[in-house]
GROMACS .gro file of C-alpha atoms in nm:
model
  493
    1MET     CA    1  -0.566   2.141  -0.104
    2SER     CA    2  -0.439   2.244   0.222
    3ASN     CA    3  -0.099   2.097   0.314
    4GLN     CA    4  -0.125   2.238   0.660
    5LEU     CA    5  -0.066   1.964   0.912
    6TYR     CA    6  -0.244   2.074   1.221
    7ILE     CA    7  -0.049   1.825   1.408
    8ASN     CA    8   0.251   2.053   1.372
    9GLU     CA    9   0.056   2.326   1.531
   10ILE     CA   10  -0.012   2.137   1.841
   11LYS     CA   11   0.333   1.974   1.846
   12ASP     CA   12   0.373   1.978   2.241
   13LEU     CA   13   0.033   1.841   2.297
   14PHE     CA   14   0.065   1.578   2.034
   15ASP     CA   15   0.394   1.468   2.164
   16ALA     CA   16   0.265   1.449   2.519
   17VAL     CA   17  -0.041   1.239   2.412
   18GLN     CA   18   0.173   0.989   2.214
   19ARG     CA   19   0.439   0.950   2.476
   20SER     CA   20   0.188   0.909   2.755
   21LYS     CA   21   0.009   0.630   2.575
   22ILE     CA   22  -0.326   0.742   2.678
   23PHE     CA   23  -0.467   0.559   2.365
   24GLU     CA   24  -0.369   0.206   2.298
   25ASP     CA   25  -0.343   0.283   1.920
   26GLN     CA   26  -0.134   0.584   1.830
   27LYS     CA   27  -0.353   0.639   1.511
   28MET     CA   28  -0.642   0.752   1.733
   29MET     CA   29  -0.471   1.079   1.797
   30THR     CA   30  -0.381   1.140   1.430
   31ASP     CA   31  -0.734   1.076   1.329
   32ALA     CA   32  -0.900   1.304   1.596
   33VAL     CA   33  -1.099   1.610   1.469
   34PRO     CA   34  -1.048   1.926   1.674
   35LEU     CA   35  -1.361   2.079   1.832
   36PHE     CA   36  -1.215   2.424   1.843
   37PRO     CA   37  -0.972   2.621   1.630
   38VAL     CA   38  -0.622   2.469   1.668
   39SER     CA   39  -0.470   2.783   1.801
   40LYS     CA   40  -0.723   2.813   2.083
   41ILE     CA   41  -0.660   2.428   2.181
   42ASN     CA   42  -0.288   2.504   2.189
   43GLU     CA   43  -0.341   2.814   2.394
   44ASP     CA   44  -0.560   2.627   2.647
   45TYR     CA   45  -0.295   2.347   2.668
   46GLN     CA   46  -0.002   2.570   2.736
   47GLN     CA   47  -0.210   2.761   3.012
   48LEU     CA   48  -0.328   2.439   3.172
   49LYS     CA   49  -0.064   2.174   3.134
   50ASP     CA   50   0.143   2.262   3.441
   51THR     CA   51  -0.147   2.347   3.668
   52GLU     CA   52  -0.225   2.112   3.963
   53GLY     CA   53  -0.462   1.833   3.890
   54PHE     CA   54  -0.429   1.871   3.515
   55ASP     CA   55  -0.547   1.558   3.338
   56LEU     CA   56  -0.418   1.504   2.983
   57LYS     CA   57  -0.670   1.244   2.882
   58SER     CA   58  -0.979   1.461   2.999
   59PHE     CA   59  -0.824   1.758   2.824
   60VAL     CA   60  -0.788   1.578   2.487
   61MET     CA   61  -1.135   1.414   2.517
   62SER     CA   62  -1.293   1.758   2.574
   63HIS     CA   63  -1.100   1.920   2.283
   64PHE     CA   64  -1.135   1.659   2.014
   65ASP     CA   65  -1.397   1.429   1.858
   66PHE     CA   66  -1.282   1.065   1.820
   67LEU     CA   67  -1.613   0.949   1.667
   68GLY     CA   68  -1.478   0.864   1.322
   69ALA     CA   69  -1.167   0.691   1.443
   70ARG     CA   70  -1.280   0.329   1.384
   71VAL     CA   71  -1.499   0.137   1.168
   72SER     CA   72  -1.713  -0.102   1.373
   73ILE     CA   73  -1.919  -0.377   1.211
   74HIS     CA   74  -2.205  -0.526   1.394
   75ARG     CA   75  -2.388  -0.833   1.249
   76GLU     CA   76  -2.668  -0.995   1.437
   77GLU     CA   77  -2.738  -1.275   1.191
   78HIS     CA   78  -2.473  -1.505   1.029
   79LEU     CA   79  -2.502  -1.440   0.658
   80PRO     CA   80  -2.345  -1.632   0.391
   81ILE     CA   81  -2.007  -1.479   0.307
   82GLU     CA   82  -2.103  -1.323  -0.021
   83LYS     CA   83  -2.407  -1.157   0.127
   84HIS     CA   84  -2.200  -1.036   0.428
   85ILE     CA   85  -1.960  -0.869   0.174
   86GLU     CA   86  -2.239  -0.706  -0.027
   87LYS     CA   87  -2.354  -0.546   0.308
   88LEU     CA   88  -2.006  -0.445   0.392
   89TRP     CA   89  -1.960  -0.246   0.069
   90ASP     CA   90  -2.229  -0.002   0.198
   91GLU     CA   91  -2.102  -0.008   0.562
   92LEU     CA   92  -1.740   0.075   0.423
   93THR     CA   93  -1.852   0.364   0.210
   94ARG     CA   94  -1.752   0.697   0.317
   95THR     CA   95  -1.762   1.062   0.188
   96ALA     CA   96  -1.524   1.353   0.267
   97TYR     CA   97  -1.664   1.661   0.083
   98GLU     CA   98  -1.451   1.883   0.312
   99GLU     CA   99  -1.140   1.853   0.515
  100LYS     CA  100  -1.190   1.738   0.877
  101GLY     CA  101  -0.888   1.734   1.104
  102THR     CA  102  -0.632   1.523   0.913
  103LEU     CA  103  -0.876   1.393   0.661
  104LEU     CA  104  -0.848   1.513   0.301
  105LYS     CA  105  -1.150   1.604   0.105
  106LEU     CA  106  -1.221   1.394  -0.200
  107PRO     CA  107  -1.481   1.469  -0.478
  108LYS     CA  108  -1.650   1.121  -0.474
  109PRO     CA  109  -1.751   0.852  -0.212
  110TYR     CA  110  -1.513   0.579  -0.165
  111ILE     CA  111  -1.455   0.245   0.032
  112VAL     CA  112  -1.234   0.233   0.344
  113PRO     CA  113  -1.050  -0.082   0.433
  114GLY     CA  114  -1.220  -0.117   0.785
  115GLY     CA  115  -1.110  -0.136   1.151
  116ARG     CA  116  -0.870   0.142   1.225
  117PHE     CA  117  -0.843   0.245   0.858
  118ASN     CA  118  -1.127   0.486   0.810
  119GLU     CA  119  -0.993   0.675   0.506
  120PHE     CA  120  -0.915   0.614   0.145
  121PHE     CA  121  -0.603   0.393   0.089
  122TYR     CA  122  -0.429   0.393  -0.249
  123TRP     CA  123  -0.328   0.041  -0.336
  124ASP     CA  124  -0.601  -0.117  -0.136
  125SER     CA  125  -0.843   0.045  -0.361
  126TYR     CA  126  -0.734  -0.152  -0.671
  127PHE     CA  127  -0.813  -0.484  -0.482
  128ILE     CA  128  -1.133  -0.344  -0.354
  129MET     CA  129  -1.230  -0.257  -0.711
  130LEU     CA  130  -1.186  -0.635  -0.815
  131GLY     CA  131  -1.474  -0.708  -0.585
  132LEU     CA  132  -1.682  -0.411  -0.690
  133LYS     CA  133  -1.649  -0.542  -1.036
  134VAL     CA  134  -1.806  -0.873  -0.935
  135SER     CA  135  -2.072  -0.687  -0.741
  136GLY     CA  136  -2.158  -0.490  -1.038
  137ARG     CA  137  -2.078  -0.163  -0.846
  138VAL     CA  138  -1.933   0.019  -1.153
  139GLU     CA  139  -2.019   0.362  -1.020
  140MET     CA  140  -1.793   0.307  -0.708
  141MET     CA  141  -1.512   0.182  -0.942
  142GLU     CA  142  -1.546   0.507  -1.136
  143ASN     CA  143  -1.545   0.698  -0.806
  144ILE     CA  144  -1.216   0.531  -0.691
  145VAL     CA  145  -1.048   0.623  -1.031
  146GLU     CA  146  -1.181   0.986  -1.014
  147ASN     CA  147  -1.057   1.028  -0.642
  148CYS     CA  148  -0.712   0.900  -0.749
  149SER     CA  149  -0.700   1.147  -1.044
  150TYR     CA  150  -0.831   1.420  -0.830
  151LEU     CA  151  -0.526   1.363  -0.586
  152ILE     CA  152  -0.279   1.318  -0.866
  153GLN     CA  153  -0.390   1.647  -1.020
  154ASN     CA  154  -0.405   1.842  -0.687
  155VAL     CA  155  -0.127   1.695  -0.478
  156GLY     CA  156   0.088   1.549  -0.766
  157PHE     CA  157   0.051   1.189  -0.658
  158VAL     CA  158  -0.190   0.966  -0.467
  159PRO     CA  159  -0.096   0.971  -0.103
  160ASN     CA  160  -0.044   0.650   0.106
  161ALA     CA  161  -0.400   0.742   0.234
  162SER     CA  162  -0.618   1.044   0.240
  163ARG     CA  163  -0.465   1.224   0.548
  164THR     CA  164  -0.242   1.528   0.572
  165HIS     CA  165   0.032   1.330   0.747
  166PHE     CA  166   0.062   1.106   0.433
  167LEU     CA  167   0.138   1.393   0.190
  168SER     CA  168   0.506   1.303   0.197
  169ARG     CA  169   0.466   0.936   0.046
  170SER     CA  170   0.254   0.743  -0.199
  171GLN     CA  171   0.194   0.356  -0.219
  172PRO     CA  172   0.250   0.103  -0.495
  173PRO     CA  173   0.132   0.298  -0.817
  174TYR     CA  174  -0.177   0.102  -0.926
  175PHE     CA  175  -0.350   0.375  -1.103
  176SER     CA  176  -0.278   0.242  -1.458
  177LEU     CA  177  -0.411  -0.103  -1.340
  178MET     CA  178  -0.715   0.057  -1.210
  179LEU     CA  179  -0.777   0.212  -1.543
  180ASP     CA  180  -0.735  -0.125  -1.713
  181LEU     CA  181  -0.989  -0.286  -1.489
  182LEU     CA  182  -1.229   0.003  -1.546
  183VAL     CA  183  -1.186  -0.016  -1.927
  184GLU     CA  184  -1.233  -0.401  -1.911
  185THR     CA  185  -1.550  -0.344  -1.710
  186THR     CA  186  -1.714  -0.064  -1.913
  187GLN     CA  187  -1.557  -0.147  -2.258
  188ASN     CA  188  -1.474   0.226  -2.276
  189GLU     CA  189  -1.123   0.265  -2.420
  190ASN     CA  190  -1.166   0.653  -2.421
  191LEU     CA  191  -1.084   0.628  -2.041
  192TYR     CA  192  -0.718   0.602  -2.140
  193ILE     CA  193  -0.751   0.940  -2.332
  194GLN     CA  194  -0.959   1.100  -2.044
  195TYR     CA  195  -0.697   1.015  -1.784
  196HIS     CA  196  -0.373   1.052  -2.006
  197ASP     CA  197  -0.280   1.365  -1.830
  198THR     CA  198  -0.326   1.201  -1.486
  199LEU     CA  199  -0.118   0.906  -1.593
  200GLU     CA  200   0.169   1.146  -1.713
  201LYS     CA  201   0.145   1.349  -1.381
  202GLU     CA  202   0.191   1.031  -1.189
  203TYR     CA  203   0.476   0.917  -1.397
  204ALA     CA  204   0.652   1.251  -1.340
  205PHE     CA  205   0.609   1.214  -0.975
  206TRP     CA  206   0.786   0.881  -0.959
  207MET     CA  207   1.061   0.989  -1.215
  208ASN     CA  208   1.124   1.319  -1.044
  209GLY     CA  209   1.512   1.363  -0.995
  210GLU     CA  210   1.599   1.146  -1.302
  211GLU     CA  211   1.812   1.419  -1.461
  212ASP     CA  212   2.016   1.484  -1.156
  213VAL     CA  213   2.082   1.140  -1.006
  214GLU     CA  214   2.452   1.021  -1.001
  215LYS     CA  215   2.566   0.667  -1.036
  216GLY     CA  216   2.539   0.443  -0.748
  217SER     CA  217   2.290   0.683  -0.571
  218GLY     CA  218   1.932   0.799  -0.550
  219ILE     CA  219   1.728   1.122  -0.556
  220LYS     CA  220   1.376   1.086  -0.428
  221ARG     CA  221   1.222   0.784  -0.593
  222VAL     CA  222   1.493   0.742  -0.871
  223VAL     CA  223   1.831   0.563  -0.849
  224ARG     CA  224   2.101   0.534  -1.094
  225THR     CA  225   2.290   0.206  -1.087
  226ILE     CA  226   2.668   0.187  -1.093
  227GLN     CA  227   2.626   0.084  -1.452
  228GLY     CA  228   2.435   0.405  -1.520
  229ASP     CA  229   2.078   0.261  -1.553
  230ILE     CA  230   1.770   0.428  -1.420
  231LEU     CA  231   1.547   0.228  -1.173
  232ASN     CA  232   1.307   0.330  -0.901
  233ARG     CA  233   1.277   0.281  -0.523
  234TYR     CA  234   1.033   0.362  -0.253
  235TYR     CA  235   1.090   0.690  -0.071
  236ASP     CA  236   0.932   0.935   0.176
  237ALA     CA  237   0.998   1.315   0.175
  238GLU     CA  238   0.997   1.340   0.551
  239ASN     CA  239   1.273   1.217   0.792
  240ALA     CA  240   1.077   1.225   1.119
  241PRO     CA  241   0.874   0.979   1.334
  242ARG     CA  242   0.556   0.870   1.164
  243PRO     CA  243   0.268   1.064   1.366
  244GLU     CA  244   0.038   0.746   1.346
  245SER     CA  245   0.322   0.534   1.508
  246TYR     CA  246   0.505   0.815   1.678
  247LEU     CA  247   0.631   0.642   1.996
  248ILE     CA  248   0.709   0.313   1.817
  249ASP     CA  249   0.933   0.504   1.572
  250ILE     CA  250   1.104   0.696   1.863
  251GLU     CA  251   1.173   0.385   2.055
  252ASP     CA  252   1.294   0.176   1.750
  253LYS     CA  253   1.527   0.473   1.659
  254GLU     CA  254   1.714   0.438   1.994
  255ASN     CA  255   1.928   0.137   1.891
  256ALA     CA  256   1.935   0.226   1.525
  257SER     CA  257   2.233   0.332   1.311
  258GLY     CA  258   2.207   0.588   1.034
  259GLU     CA  259   2.073   0.930   1.003
  260GLU     CA  260   1.783   0.837   0.791
  261PHE     CA  261   1.618   0.570   1.009
  262TYR     CA  262   1.277   0.752   0.999
  263ARG     CA  263   1.294   0.805   0.631
  264ASN     CA  264   1.379   0.431   0.567
  265ILE     CA  265   1.080   0.339   0.799
  266ARG     CA  266   0.852   0.566   0.602
  267SER     CA  267   0.987   0.447   0.259
  268GLY     CA  268   0.885   0.105   0.385
  269CYS     CA  269   0.538   0.210   0.435
  270GLU     CA  270   0.526   0.359   0.071
  271SER     CA  271   0.574  -0.005  -0.043
  272GLY     CA  272   0.268  -0.120   0.151
  273TRP     CA  273   0.489  -0.370   0.331
  274ASP     CA  274   0.510  -0.224   0.675
  275PHE     CA  275   0.715  -0.412   0.787
  276SER     CA  276   0.911  -0.704   0.651
  277SER     CA  277   1.257  -0.864   0.691
  278ARG     CA  278   1.273  -0.766   0.313
  279TRP     CA  279   1.382  -0.423   0.422
  280PHE     CA  280   1.630  -0.517   0.705
  281ALA     CA  281   2.013  -0.523   0.630
  282ASP     CA  282   2.049  -0.811   0.879
  283GLY     CA  283   1.722  -0.977   0.785
  284GLU     CA  284   1.602  -0.990   1.137
  285ASN     CA  285   1.582  -0.634   1.314
  286ILE     CA  286   1.382  -0.319   1.219
  287GLN     CA  287   1.685  -0.108   1.348
  288THR     CA  288   1.875  -0.219   1.036
  289ILE     CA  289   1.603  -0.110   0.790
  290GLU     CA  290   1.751   0.012   0.461
  291THR     CA  291   1.463   0.064   0.228
  292LEU     CA  292   1.638   0.348   0.052
  293ASN     CA  293   1.940   0.140  -0.064
  294LEU     CA  294   1.702  -0.092  -0.254
  295ALA     CA  295   1.542  -0.077  -0.595
  296GLU     CA  296   1.238  -0.300  -0.583
  297VAL     CA  297   1.110  -0.557  -0.838
  298ASP     CA  298   0.730  -0.470  -0.760
  299LEU     CA  299   0.773  -0.103  -0.812
  300ASN     CA  300   0.959  -0.128  -1.121
  301CYS     CA  301   0.722  -0.371  -1.278
  302LEU     CA  302   0.434  -0.131  -1.189
  303LEU     CA  303   0.615   0.150  -1.347
  304TRP     CA  304   0.665  -0.052  -1.656
  305HIS     CA  305   0.294  -0.098  -1.671
  306LEU     CA  306   0.250   0.276  -1.627
  307GLU     CA  307   0.493   0.340  -1.918
  308SER     CA  308   0.317   0.070  -2.132
  309THR     CA  309  -0.020   0.234  -2.046
  310LEU     CA  310   0.110   0.578  -2.146
  311ALA     CA  311   0.228   0.442  -2.474
  312LYS     CA  312  -0.128   0.300  -2.536
  313SER     CA  313  -0.302   0.627  -2.435
  314SER     CA  314  -0.062   0.831  -2.662
  315ALA     CA  315  -0.145   0.583  -2.949
  316LEU     CA  316  -0.515   0.630  -2.905
  317GLN     CA  317  -0.461   1.010  -2.955
  318ASN     CA  318  -0.227   0.963  -3.256
  319ARG     CA  319   0.052   1.121  -3.057
  320THR     CA  320   0.328   0.923  -3.225
  321GLU     CA  321   0.628   1.085  -3.072
  322LYS     CA  322   0.496   1.039  -2.724
  323GLU     CA  323   0.388   0.676  -2.800
  324ASN     CA  324   0.735   0.605  -2.931
  325TYR     CA  325   0.907   0.763  -2.617
  326PHE     CA  326   0.691   0.547  -2.379
  327ILE     CA  327   0.737   0.235  -2.594
  328GLU     CA  328   1.121   0.287  -2.559
  329ARG     CA  329   1.099   0.350  -2.183
  330ALA     CA  330   0.893   0.046  -2.122
  331ALA     CA  331   1.123  -0.171  -2.345
  332LYS     CA  332   1.437  -0.038  -2.144
  333ARG     CA  333   1.267  -0.105  -1.816
  334ARG     CA  334   1.160  -0.461  -1.919
  335GLN     CA  335   1.530  -0.534  -2.009
  336MET     CA  336   1.635  -0.383  -1.681
  337ILE     CA  337   1.382  -0.592  -1.479
  338ASN     CA  338   1.560  -0.903  -1.609
  339GLN     CA  339   1.918  -0.752  -1.567
  340TYR     CA  340   1.872  -0.635  -1.201
  341PHE     CA  341   1.606  -0.836  -1.041
  342TRP     CA  342   1.631  -1.177  -1.194
  343ASP     CA  343   1.873  -1.383  -0.982
  344GLU     CA  344   2.031  -1.669  -1.191
  345ASN     CA  345   2.169  -1.851  -0.891
  346THR     CA  346   1.836  -1.898  -0.701
  347GLU     CA  347   1.621  -1.869  -1.013
  348MET     CA  348   1.400  -1.608  -0.846
  349TYR     CA  349   1.325  -1.225  -0.868
  350LYS     CA  350   1.474  -1.032  -0.600
  351ASP     CA  351   1.531  -0.671  -0.496
  352TYR     CA  352   1.853  -0.482  -0.606
  353HIS     CA  353   2.092  -0.329  -0.354
  354ILE     CA  354   2.216  -0.007  -0.513
  355ILE     CA  355   2.515   0.044  -0.306
  356LYS     CA  356   2.639  -0.314  -0.310
  357ASN     CA  357   2.540  -0.364  -0.675
  358THR     CA  358   2.391  -0.710  -0.587
  359LYS     CA  359   2.053  -0.890  -0.550
  360THR     CA  360   1.925  -0.888  -0.195
  361PRO     CA  361   1.911  -1.234  -0.014
  362SER     CA  362   1.540  -1.183   0.097
  363GLU     CA  363   1.300  -1.423  -0.075
  364HIS     CA  364   0.964  -1.266  -0.115
  365ILE     CA  365   0.652  -1.289  -0.289
  366ALA     CA  366   0.685  -0.964  -0.487
  367ALA     CA  367   0.866  -1.191  -0.737
  368LEU     CA  368   0.515  -1.258  -0.861
  369TYR     CA  369   0.495  -0.921  -1.035
  370PRO     CA  370   0.686  -1.007  -1.356
  371LEU     CA  371   0.450  -1.298  -1.401
  372PHE     CA  372   0.129  -1.101  -1.304
  373LEU     CA  373   0.236  -0.840  -1.569
  374GLY     CA  374   0.360  -1.086  -1.838
  375ILE     CA  375   0.720  -0.957  -1.818
  376ALA     CA  376   0.877  -1.298  -1.728
  377ASP     CA  377   0.994  -1.553  -2.003
  378ASP     CA  378   0.846  -1.905  -1.982
  379GLN     CA  379   1.177  -2.036  -1.827
  380GLN     CA  380   1.161  -1.771  -1.545
  381ALA     CA  381   0.790  -1.822  -1.498
  382GLU     CA  382   0.848  -2.198  -1.445
  383ALA     CA  383   1.129  -2.139  -1.184
  384VAL     CA  384   0.899  -1.892  -0.995
  385ALA     CA  385   0.609  -2.128  -1.001
  386LYS     CA  386   0.824  -2.389  -0.854
  387ALA     CA  387   0.947  -2.154  -0.578
  388VAL     CA  388   0.589  -2.057  -0.514
  389SER     CA  389   0.476  -2.419  -0.488
  390GLU     CA  390   0.763  -2.522  -0.270
  391LYS     CA  391   0.839  -2.221  -0.047
  392PHE     CA  392   0.541  -1.988  -0.032
  393LEU     CA  393   0.221  -2.188  -0.065
  394TYR     CA  394   0.079  -2.334   0.271
  395GLN     CA  395  -0.264  -2.461   0.359
  396GLY     CA  396  -0.387  -2.114   0.425
  397GLY     CA  397  -0.258  -1.939   0.119
  398LEU     CA  398   0.061  -1.776  -0.003
  399VAL     CA  399   0.292  -1.619   0.254
  400THR     CA  400   0.487  -1.306   0.170
  401THR     CA  401   0.836  -1.415   0.274
  402THR     CA  402   1.020  -1.731   0.386
  403LYS     CA  403   1.126  -1.575   0.703
  404LYS     CA  404   0.959  -1.556   1.034
  405SER     CA  405   1.054  -1.229   1.197
  406GLY     CA  406   0.740  -1.133   1.402
  407GLN     CA  407   0.679  -0.853   1.134
  408GLN     CA  408   0.327  -0.872   0.979
  409TRP     CA  409   0.463  -0.871   0.617
  410ASP     CA  410   0.659  -1.197   0.682
  411LEU     CA  411   0.581  -1.555   0.729
  412PRO     CA  412   0.324  -1.688   0.851
  413ASN     CA  413   0.083  -1.428   0.713
  414ALA     CA  414  -0.109  -1.441   0.389
  415TRP     CA  415  -0.236  -1.124   0.248
  416ALA     CA  416  -0.519  -1.076   0.003
  417PRO     CA  417  -0.335  -0.893  -0.269
  418TYR     CA  418  -0.071  -1.171  -0.318
  419GLN     CA  419  -0.341  -1.434  -0.347
  420TRP     CA  420  -0.484  -1.251  -0.655
  421LEU     CA  421  -0.129  -1.173  -0.789
  422GLY     CA  422  -0.038  -1.538  -0.746
  423PHE     CA  423  -0.362  -1.677  -0.894
  424LYS     CA  424  -0.327  -1.440  -1.198
  425ALA     CA  425   0.045  -1.493  -1.232
  426MET     CA  426   0.015  -1.862  -1.249
  427LYS     CA  427  -0.291  -1.852  -1.492
  428ASN     CA  428  -0.089  -1.616  -1.726
  429TYR     CA  429   0.171  -1.897  -1.785
  430GLY     CA  430  -0.064  -2.194  -1.785
  431PHE     CA  431   0.005  -2.316  -1.428
  432ASP     CA  432  -0.372  -2.379  -1.371
  433ASP     CA  433  -0.352  -2.642  -1.112
  434LEU     CA  434  -0.116  -2.423  -0.899
  435ALA     CA  435  -0.352  -2.132  -0.949
  436GLU     CA  436  -0.651  -2.333  -0.825
  437LYS     CA  437  -0.457  -2.450  -0.524
  438ILE     CA  438  -0.362  -2.087  -0.439
  439LYS     CA  439  -0.718  -1.976  -0.472
  440ASN     CA  440  -0.866  -2.274  -0.282
  441ASN     CA  441  -0.614  -2.274   0.016
  442TRP     CA  442  -0.674  -1.900   0.075
  443CYS     CA  443  -1.043  -1.885   0.015
  444SER     CA  444  -1.104  -2.183   0.254
  445ASN     CA  445  -0.901  -2.008   0.521
  446VAL     CA  446  -1.116  -1.693   0.479
  447GLU     CA  447  -1.424  -1.909   0.489
  448ARG     CA  448  -1.318  -2.085   0.803
  449VAL     CA  449  -1.229  -1.766   0.998
  450TYR     CA  450  -1.553  -1.610   0.886
  451LYS     CA  451  -1.747  -1.916   1.001
  452ASN     CA  452  -1.569  -1.896   1.343
  453THR     CA  453  -1.573  -1.520   1.401
  454GLY     CA  454  -1.822  -1.361   1.159
  455LYS     CA  455  -1.526  -1.137   1.040
  456LEU     CA  456  -1.325  -1.096   0.725
  457MET     CA  457  -0.973  -0.998   0.840
  458GLU     CA  458  -0.706  -0.782   0.705
  459LYS     CA  459  -0.457  -1.074   0.693
  460TYR     CA  460  -0.456  -1.448   0.761
  461ASN     CA  461  -0.225  -1.711   0.918
  462ALA     CA  462  -0.133  -1.940   0.631
  463LEU     CA  463   0.058  -2.204   0.838
  464ASP     CA  464  -0.169  -2.247   1.127
  465THR     CA  465  -0.516  -2.211   1.008
  466GLU     CA  466  -0.663  -2.268   1.358
  467THR     CA  467  -0.536  -1.924   1.458
  468ILE     CA  468  -0.580  -1.555   1.365
  469ALA     CA  469  -0.284  -1.380   1.207
  470GLY     CA  470  -0.068  -1.157   1.413
  471GLY     CA  471   0.250  -0.953   1.408
  472GLY     CA  472   0.302  -0.581   1.329
  473GLU     CA  473   0.227  -0.265   1.504
  474TYR     CA  474  -0.141  -0.310   1.572
  475PRO     CA  475  -0.390  -0.604   1.618
  476ASN     CA  476  -0.549  -0.769   1.309
  477GLN     CA  477  -0.838  -0.560   1.168
  478ASP     CA  478  -1.180  -0.653   1.070
  479GLY     CA  479  -1.364  -0.532   0.751
  480PHE     CA  480  -1.179  -0.572   0.522
  481GLY     CA  481  -1.170  -0.401   0.192
  482TRP     CA  482  -0.907  -0.595   0.001
  483THR     CA  483  -0.999  -0.944   0.141
  484ASN     CA  484  -1.358  -0.881   0.039
  485GLY     CA  485  -1.254  -0.781  -0.303
  486VAL     CA  486  -1.001  -1.056  -0.374
  487TYR     CA  487  -1.233  -1.327  -0.218
  488LEU     CA  488  -1.519  -1.231  -0.456
  489GLN     CA  489  -1.290  -1.202  -0.764
  490LEU     CA  490  -1.131  -1.537  -0.697
  491GLN     CA  491  -1.476  -1.700  -0.647
  492GLN     CA  492  -1.566  -1.571  -1.006
  493ASN     CA  493  -1.264  -1.737  -1.167
   0.00000   0.00000   0.00000
């Protein structure tokens, strides 16, 4: 798989395009497909750029193809929501059997989120699979698992999305949960054996650096606490502006402190929460982002699940030594999740600050993970359920944080993944009424927006169900993969 970023080969041109704002959305240029060899485009640009009457936009439009940059959905008739989603599965299906521009090739067809997101996304795909299961589209579920496995085997991990400029980061590691879902759907336990090597490879990626990391610091995605325990954090290998948000990052950096501002930004993207006050040292401003200083509760719960799955797949192969190794790792991590993320004072799961050796103040909905995965005890679950009911559940669904910062992963926005996590988490511990309320509040919000606009959105406003959700670096998108998946799955339960 080519790791060559053609964007690097046209550095000057790319920089000029992004700084001149000829496209409203900076992602347009990263997704463009060159119509000529990149060396030829570069040569033309260098020759022409200083000549009289040179028009940058005309030059770009004549040297690149922008046809695949967006997913547009046109619907004449107003179908019932489930029928609309069934049609959407086909409209959101893509193939990439060869590399095109920044798009990575994948062996199987896949579902894209929609709107400006016209490529395969990692954690989105799990929530898409929830809906594919309801729709009986088992082959597409298998395709998603196979594509993830292909990426892990060839790249070493599943990138944030299937583009060359995402080869420096992943997203929340959902592969083991995808396998659970596929096994549950097909009743084929052999899938754990079939993908054992893939599970191990992904685990090695997240644990890379473990041997060398010192107390109170981090190497890549691994941190060692002051007490000497190993936890994980989100990380990105690059410390440069994100190509897809190039100018935004450069402008935000102007008032930021710290040498690793760009890496902190990118590491926030690996979490899927781009962006949230959860990552900000002052709880308010993106310039204070410090993702690298935190070990996150969601990530460590997902890695507990990966360790547990590796124990299971080892057991199925009678590999006792391996099974015991992963049982021990999972047991140790379970204990550390309670030690480092459970905050006795507020009775809530929080992230852990590696340098300060404290829980972070941010109250956020990733506290659901220990309940979603059955790690919390009954007392902890009851306290989290109380917080969910009092602080996070509004008439339009569960919000992600209790802080209104203008960032899209903060109040007042409700995102599909956390409606499913919330519903399932509450069901796991017998809070059935609360689970129903989460489901009904969000689903009725989705139905209302669909009735008014004919669209399924990327995110929803949970507080003011009269308006469309906002915040973030780009407008709310229509499609939308994980909303479709979670809506269908919730309706089944």
